[in-house]
Each structure stands twice: as C-alpha cells, then as structure tokens.
C-alpha cells in the first residue's frame, strides 16, 4: 500500500542495522494488499470504468474537473442569465395565460404589423405628404397632361408638380394592381424629369429637429437610378421657382430601381430651422420614346422606421387637396335687369374648402344675351364673386366654365 516507512541503505547512507531490517519486514507485512482491501482501499476492477478511462474526451474531462455545478454550467455554455433564461415568475405567467390575441401581437415583425393586427393602421395622419397615392386628379380626371420642357413647374395630379428638360413628357394617373400611380412617359430628346411636392409649414413643423422617413414605390422601363432631395423654404411657405429657388437643401440620395415595382426608403435628419415648409423632389435621367417612370405610395413620416403607407379616406384626401386647388362646376347666371343704364348684379360662389391663401382664378367667363360685361368682382379664401352688368331692361345672362381656384405653394 505504502512504502514510506521502509528504510533503505541508499536513503540512510550506511548499512542497515538488524533492528532496521526487522522493522522493514514488519512494515511490509502490515502494509501488504489483501483481498479484503478490494472495494475498500483499492478500486475493484470494473468494465464500465475501464471503458470510461479508454473513451473519455477532453470535453468530458473538462466537466469532471470543475469544482462546482456553477462551473460545470459555464463549461457547458449554460450559464443562467447569460446563456439560458433564468426562472422568472412573470414569464411563467405569460406562458400559461397568454391568449391567441396576445400571441398574435408578440409574433409581429414590427410596430406597423402590430398596428395592422390591432386594426389601427387606417388613419393616423402621420404622412406629411398629401395625395401620396395619387388618387386625386382634379385637373385632368385621369387624362394625360403634357409637361413642357424647360418651362416653369407645372402642377399635375393634386399637390404634385412636374418638370422636364430636353423634350416634353406626359404625366398621367394610372391604375396598377387596383392602386393609383403617377406615370411619366418620355419622348425622344428628353434629358431629365422631375416630380415634387411642397409641404405647407403648418403641416410639417413637427418634423423640425427630428428624423423622418421617406418611402415610395418606384419602377421604370429604362431608368435605374432615381435621386431624391429634401429642402426647406428660406421663408415660410416660399420656395421660389425652378430658375430662382429660395430654399435650402437638407439632404439628397439615390434609389437604385428596376422595372419591377418595389418599395424604397431612406432616413432624413430634418434640421431645427426647417419650420418654414419642406419640399421633396424626385429626379431622373432621360425618358426616351415610350420609356416610363412610375411612382406611388409616397410617404414622409416622423421617426426612423418606415411604416405601411397610410391610406386616408377619399373624401378626406380630396378636402386636403382642395385647400390648395379646387375646380368649380360650370354655371349659368341670369339677372333681371330693371332698365338700361348699367344696372348690375353680383353672384357669390363659395369654395368647398377654405384656401391656404387668396387663390388665383382661371377659367372662362362668358357674357350672354343682354349682358354688357362680366368679371371677377372679389376673391378671398372662402369664395369668389362674379359681377354681371345688364345692357337693357331685360333678362341678362352669362356663364362660367372650367373655373379653378389655385393657392398652390
């Protein structure tokens, strides 16, 4: 068992005495290994232990030499609170009491999906742009509009203006998969196209000093890059003209697009001074012949996360557009003039929606029978009046057609 009590000549350095030799024999006799020691002081032969000794891996040994269960969990990569979730009564409650409705929220990918699950995605007025899905087209009612190359910006589908260089293009409201889009169609010699919207200061002041997300749907039969640019007006709601802009650039970037419609988005850091109105502009290169550029679901919203496009009720979207532009149905006017000598009558025509500012009027006023003259008498943000002067003592008639009031930015 142990030879620690045996005295050797080598250890002593001199011959052993008879007493030392006898002591060695006694010690050997006392420390001999006997059958009764097996399983008590020595391990009995065990096939399983032999198998373990022959097959144990480094990973197994790493567990065996750990001082505690804590150390073993760490070795196994199962440290509680680091690698595995510690027991938590709240989590247990969730696991046992969560309803199908609750779980439907928990597996949604983002906040937008959660709002949709809750049925809260219909209207929140988060989109600072108006008519971003191009449903409203008061000017053309779905017909194509020619955009003249090199001319001033031309308003097309409500709230959106377009321009081009090199050669004329057309814009038109189209339907794709049941949804409206705006489509440019090119012409030979065209060199560039642009589309933009100017947002009134009162509708975007909350974006100043914040991060905003711009998103849209884009596709083109020829263009592969669309540039987006954000500006703010130098003075409230005054952006200038294409030739003489009075605005400051906030940021610009590009979207790489294909012929397949897809969603594109970017974050924009809006500076604190941008309380005077914001302008979003999309520009692209040449559209030649029948080449097209199609855009839809344009949204500018506060925050760094793109949400699904906000679809507002049609009537509400129309009213938002009519703050800036409104068409008036054609009307006939009749005035019973009492006598010759310049008697007159004023006809009042209220607007459907109060305008942003006193609008400019366009359209045709036509003098009819016994009408000496007809003219605009007064225009304000709530309506206009038309002045008719009779020529003789008889019924004086007049009419107006294609009247439109515009207070676009």
PDB file of C-alpha atoms in Angstrom, residues 55-207:
ATOM      1  CA  UNK A  55     -13.016   6.703 -24.209  1.00  0.00           C
ATOM      2  CA  UNK A  56     -13.381   9.875 -22.182  1.00  0.00           C
ATOM      3  CA  UNK A  57     -12.865  13.050 -24.244  1.00  0.00           C
ATOM      4  CA  UNK A  58     -11.296  16.379 -23.414  1.00  0.00           C
ATOM      5  CA  UNK A  59     -14.842  17.818 -23.130  1.00  0.00           C
ATOM      6  CA  UNK A  60     -15.735  15.083 -20.637  1.00  0.00           C
ATOM      7  CA  UNK A  61     -12.603  15.717 -18.587  1.00  0.00           C
ATOM      8  CA  UNK A  62     -13.386  19.461 -18.631  1.00  0.00           C
ATOM      9  CA  UNK A  63     -16.663  18.693 -16.840  1.00  0.00           C
ATOM     10  CA  UNK A  64     -15.084  16.223 -14.370  1.00  0.00           C
ATOM     11  CA  UNK A  65     -12.500  18.642 -13.066  1.00  0.00           C
ATOM     12  CA  UNK A  66     -14.986  21.504 -12.463  1.00  0.00           C
ATOM     13  CA  UNK A  67     -15.231  22.429  -8.796  1.00  0.00           C
ATOM     14  CA  UNK A  68     -18.995  23.065  -8.733  1.00  0.00           C
ATOM     15  CA  UNK A  69     -22.273  22.863 -10.652  1.00  0.00           C
ATOM     16  CA  UNK A  70     -21.929  26.587 -11.441  1.00  0.00           C
ATOM     17  CA  UNK A  71     -18.559  25.939 -13.063  1.00  0.00           C
ATOM     18  CA  UNK A  72     -19.994  22.962 -14.964  1.00  0.00           C
ATOM     19  CA  UNK A  73     -22.882  25.111 -16.363  1.00  0.00           C
ATOM     20  CA  UNK A  74     -20.340  27.676 -17.512  1.00  0.00           C
ATOM     21  CA  UNK A  75     -18.247  24.949 -19.178  1.00  0.00           C
ATOM     22  CA  UNK A  76     -21.378  23.706 -20.977  1.00  0.00           C
ATOM     23  CA  UNK A  77     -22.360  27.218 -22.108  1.00  0.00           C
ATOM     24  CA  UNK A  78     -25.488  27.094 -19.967  1.00  0.00           C
ATOM     25  CA  UNK A  79     -24.786  29.885 -17.514  1.00  0.00           C
ATOM     26  CA  UNK A  80     -28.106  31.015 -16.061  1.00  0.00           C
ATOM     27  CA  UNK A  81     -28.867  34.601 -17.013  1.00  0.00           C
ATOM     28  CA  UNK A  82     -26.218  34.586 -19.716  1.00  0.00           C
ATOM     29  CA  UNK A  83     -26.801  31.553 -21.902  1.00  0.00           C
ATOM     30  CA  UNK A  84     -30.204  30.427 -20.675  1.00  0.00           C
ATOM     31  CA  UNK A  85     -33.141  32.360 -19.266  1.00  0.00           C
ATOM     32  CA  UNK A  86     -33.313  32.443 -15.512  1.00  0.00           C
ATOM     33  CA  UNK A  87     -36.582  31.334 -13.961  1.00  0.00           C
ATOM     34  CA  UNK A  88     -38.995  34.254 -13.937  1.00  0.00           C
ATOM     35  CA  UNK A  89     -42.495  34.187 -12.490  1.00  0.00           C
ATOM     36  CA  UNK A  90     -43.724  36.796 -14.984  1.00  0.00           C
ATOM     37  CA  UNK A  91     -42.517  34.736 -17.920  1.00  0.00           C
ATOM     38  CA  UNK A  92     -44.227  31.708 -16.465  1.00  0.00           C
ATOM     39  CA  UNK A  93     -47.454  33.689 -16.189  1.00  0.00           C
ATOM     40  CA  UNK A  94     -47.160  34.805 -19.824  1.00  0.00           C
ATOM     41  CA  UNK A  95     -46.508  31.238 -20.939  1.00  0.00           C
ATOM     42  CA  UNK A  96     -49.561  29.898 -19.147  1.00  0.00           C
ATOM     43  CA  UNK A  97     -52.039  32.760 -19.625  1.00  0.00           C
ATOM     44  CA  UNK A  98     -51.256  34.417 -22.996  1.00  0.00           C
ATOM     45  CA  UNK A  99     -54.267  34.401 -25.321  1.00  0.00           C
ATOM     46  CA  UNK A 100     -54.267  33.881 -29.063  1.00  0.00           C
ATOM     47  CA  UNK A 101     -54.806  37.632 -29.479  1.00  0.00           C
ATOM     48  CA  UNK A 102     -51.814  38.403 -27.296  1.00  0.00           C
ATOM     49  CA  UNK A 103     -49.600  35.923 -29.114  1.00  0.00           C
ATOM     50  CA  UNK A 104     -50.712  37.436 -32.441  1.00  0.00           C
ATOM     51  CA  UNK A 105     -49.073  40.705 -31.358  1.00  0.00           C
ATOM     52  CA  UNK A 106     -45.929  39.061 -29.993  1.00  0.00           C
ATOM     53  CA  UNK A 107     -45.001  37.416 -33.284  1.00  0.00           C
ATOM     54  CA  UNK A 108     -45.488  40.554 -35.419  1.00  0.00           C
ATOM     55  CA  UNK A 109     -42.273  41.686 -37.080  1.00  0.00           C
ATOM     56  CA  UNK A 110     -42.565  45.395 -36.298  1.00  0.00           C
ATOM     57  CA  UNK A 111     -44.794  48.162 -34.967  1.00  0.00           C
ATOM     58  CA  UNK A 112     -46.526  48.562 -38.318  1.00  0.00           C
ATOM     59  CA  UNK A 113     -47.554  44.913 -38.295  1.00  0.00           C
ATOM     60  CA  UNK A 114     -48.795  45.243 -34.715  1.00  0.00           C
ATOM     61  CA  UNK A 115     -50.948  48.249 -35.645  1.00  0.00           C
ATOM     62  CA  UNK A 116     -52.378  46.244 -38.524  1.00  0.00           C
ATOM     63  CA  UNK A 117     -53.141  43.327 -36.163  1.00  0.00           C
ATOM     64  CA  UNK A 118     -54.965  45.733 -33.846  1.00  0.00           C
ATOM     65  CA  UNK A 119     -56.834  47.333 -36.742  1.00  0.00           C
ATOM     66  CA  UNK A 120     -55.220  50.721 -36.032  1.00  0.00           C
ATOM     67  CA  UNK A 121     -53.421  51.238 -39.326  1.00  0.00           C
ATOM     68  CA  UNK A 122     -56.234  53.021 -41.178  1.00  0.00           C
ATOM     69  CA  UNK A 123     -55.806  56.672 -40.228  1.00  0.00           C
ATOM     70  CA  UNK A 124     -53.269  58.413 -38.051  1.00  0.00           C
ATOM     71  CA  UNK A 125     -52.355  61.432 -40.224  1.00  0.00           C
ATOM     72  CA  UNK A 126     -48.689  60.530 -39.997  1.00  0.00           C
ATOM     73  CA  UNK A 127     -47.976  61.175 -43.693  1.00  0.00           C
ATOM     74  CA  UNK A 128     -46.930  64.813 -44.152  1.00  0.00           C
ATOM     75  CA  UNK A 129     -47.418  64.483 -47.926  1.00  0.00           C
ATOM     76  CA  UNK A 130     -50.886  64.884 -49.421  1.00  0.00           C
ATOM     77  CA  UNK A 131     -52.182  62.615 -52.192  1.00  0.00           C
ATOM     78  CA  UNK A 132     -49.144  60.366 -51.881  1.00  0.00           C
ATOM     79  CA  UNK A 133     -51.068  57.551 -53.548  1.00  0.00           C
ATOM     80  CA  UNK A 134     -52.178  59.790 -56.450  1.00  0.00           C
ATOM     81  CA  UNK A 135     -55.897  59.092 -56.076  1.00  0.00           C
ATOM     82  CA  UNK A 136     -56.910  62.722 -56.563  1.00  0.00           C
ATOM     83  CA  UNK A 137     -56.644  64.257 -60.031  1.00  0.00           C
ATOM     84  CA  UNK A 138     -58.909  67.308 -60.178  1.00  0.00           C
ATOM     85  CA  UNK A 139     -57.038  68.938 -63.078  1.00  0.00           C
ATOM     86  CA  UNK A 140     -57.089  66.079 -65.570  1.00  0.00           C
ATOM     87  CA  UNK A 141     -59.520  63.437 -64.294  1.00  0.00           C
ATOM     88  CA  UNK A 142     -57.148  60.683 -65.403  1.00  0.00           C
ATOM     89  CA  UNK A 143     -56.224  62.172 -68.778  1.00  0.00           C
ATOM     90  CA  UNK A 144     -52.604  62.643 -69.820  1.00  0.00           C
ATOM     91  CA  UNK A 145     -51.038  66.069 -69.213  1.00  0.00           C
ATOM     92  CA  UNK A 146     -48.155  67.427 -71.269  1.00  0.00           C
ATOM     93  CA  UNK A 147     -45.240  68.788 -69.255  1.00  0.00           C
ATOM     94  CA  UNK A 148     -43.380  71.366 -71.337  1.00  0.00           C
ATOM     95  CA  UNK A 149     -39.606  71.073 -71.402  1.00  0.00           C
ATOM     96  CA  UNK A 150     -37.734  73.984 -69.875  1.00  0.00           C
ATOM     97  CA  UNK A 151     -40.903  75.661 -68.616  1.00  0.00           C
ATOM     98  CA  UNK A 152     -41.850  76.564 -65.059  1.00  0.00           C
ATOM     99  CA  UNK A 153     -43.000  73.744 -62.833  1.00  0.00           C
ATOM    100  CA  UNK A 154     -46.484  72.539 -63.737  1.00  0.00           C
ATOM    101  CA  UNK A 155     -48.925  71.139 -61.203  1.00  0.00           C
ATOM    102  CA  UNK A 156     -50.332  67.813 -62.337  1.00  0.00           C
ATOM    103  CA  UNK A 157     -52.051  65.257 -60.068  1.00  0.00           C
ATOM    104  CA  UNK A 158     -53.163  67.140 -56.966  1.00  0.00           C
ATOM    105  CA  UNK A 159     -50.370  68.653 -54.835  1.00  0.00           C
ATOM    106  CA  UNK A 160     -47.643  67.306 -57.148  1.00  0.00           C
ATOM    107  CA  UNK A 161     -45.737  69.367 -59.682  1.00  0.00           C
ATOM    108  CA  UNK A 162     -43.649  68.051 -62.567  1.00  0.00           C
ATOM    109  CA  UNK A 163     -40.984  69.423 -64.885  1.00  0.00           C
ATOM    110  CA  UNK A 164     -38.624  68.171 -67.576  1.00  0.00           C
ATOM    111  CA  UNK A 165     -35.770  69.187 -69.845  1.00  0.00           C
ATOM    112  CA  UNK A 166     -34.773  68.424 -73.427  1.00  0.00           C
ATOM    113  CA  UNK A 167     -38.213  67.460 -74.720  1.00  0.00           C
ATOM    114  CA  UNK A 168     -41.774  67.329 -73.433  1.00  0.00           C
ATOM    115  CA  UNK A 169     -43.068  64.370 -71.444  1.00  0.00           C
ATOM    116  CA  UNK A 170     -46.515  63.445 -70.182  1.00  0.00           C
ATOM    117  CA  UNK A 171     -47.794  62.623 -66.723  1.00  0.00           C
ATOM    118  CA  UNK A 172     -50.910  60.592 -66.097  1.00  0.00           C
ATOM    119  CA  UNK A 173     -52.813  58.880 -63.317  1.00  0.00           C
ATOM    120  CA  UNK A 174     -52.797  55.139 -63.956  1.00  0.00           C
ATOM    121  CA  UNK A 175     -54.058  52.073 -62.106  1.00  0.00           C
ATOM    122  CA  UNK A 176     -51.724  49.236 -61.179  1.00  0.00           C
ATOM    123  CA  UNK A 177     -52.993  46.202 -59.272  1.00  0.00           C
ATOM    124  CA  UNK A 178     -56.045  48.198 -58.247  1.00  0.00           C
ATOM    125  CA  UNK A 179     -53.962  51.106 -56.908  1.00  0.00           C
ATOM    126  CA  UNK A 180     -53.308  54.516 -58.445  1.00  0.00           C
ATOM    127  CA  UNK A 181     -49.859  55.618 -59.552  1.00  0.00           C
ATOM    128  CA  UNK A 182     -48.373  58.610 -61.376  1.00  0.00           C
ATOM    129  CA  UNK A 183     -46.594  57.709 -64.593  1.00  0.00           C
ATOM    130  CA  UNK A 184     -44.181  59.729 -66.714  1.00  0.00           C
ATOM    131  CA  UNK A 185     -43.976  58.769 -70.397  1.00  0.00           C
ATOM    132  CA  UNK A 186     -40.962  60.048 -72.305  1.00  0.00           C
ATOM    133  CA  UNK A 187     -40.249  61.451 -75.722  1.00  0.00           C
ATOM    134  CA  UNK A 188     -37.213  61.418 -77.987  1.00  0.00           C
ATOM    135  CA  UNK A 189     -34.632  64.041 -76.940  1.00  0.00           C
ATOM    136  CA  UNK A 190     -35.864  64.242 -73.370  1.00  0.00           C
ATOM    137  CA  UNK A 191     -32.938  64.633 -70.949  1.00  0.00           C
ATOM    138  CA  UNK A 192     -34.484  64.629 -67.454  1.00  0.00           C
ATOM    139  CA  UNK A 193     -37.713  64.533 -65.466  1.00  0.00           C
ATOM    140  CA  UNK A 194     -38.657  65.753 -62.001  1.00  0.00           C
ATOM    141  CA  UNK A 195     -41.562  65.410 -59.594  1.00  0.00           C
ATOM    142  CA  UNK A 196     -42.036  67.223 -56.299  1.00  0.00           C
ATOM    143  CA  UNK A 197     -44.332  68.375 -53.548  1.00  0.00           C
ATOM    144  CA  UNK A 198     -44.070  71.415 -51.295  1.00  0.00           C
ATOM    145  CA  UNK A 199     -45.434  70.863 -47.795  1.00  0.00           C
ATOM    146  CA  UNK A 200     -47.032  73.812 -46.033  1.00  0.00           C
ATOM    147  CA  UNK A 201     -45.198  74.872 -42.877  1.00  0.00           C
ATOM    148  CA  UNK A 202     -48.175  74.227 -40.574  1.00  0.00           C
ATOM    149  CA  UNK A 203     -48.223  70.597 -41.744  1.00  0.00           C
ATOM    150  CA  UNK A 204     -44.573  69.750 -41.116  1.00  0.00           C
ATOM    151  CA  UNK A 205     -43.307  71.903 -38.246  1.00  0.00           C
ATOM    152  CA  UNK A 206     -43.238  68.818 -36.030  1.00  0.00           C
ATOM    153  CA  UNK A 207     -40.537  67.290 -38.238  1.00  0.00           C
TER     154      UNK A 207
END
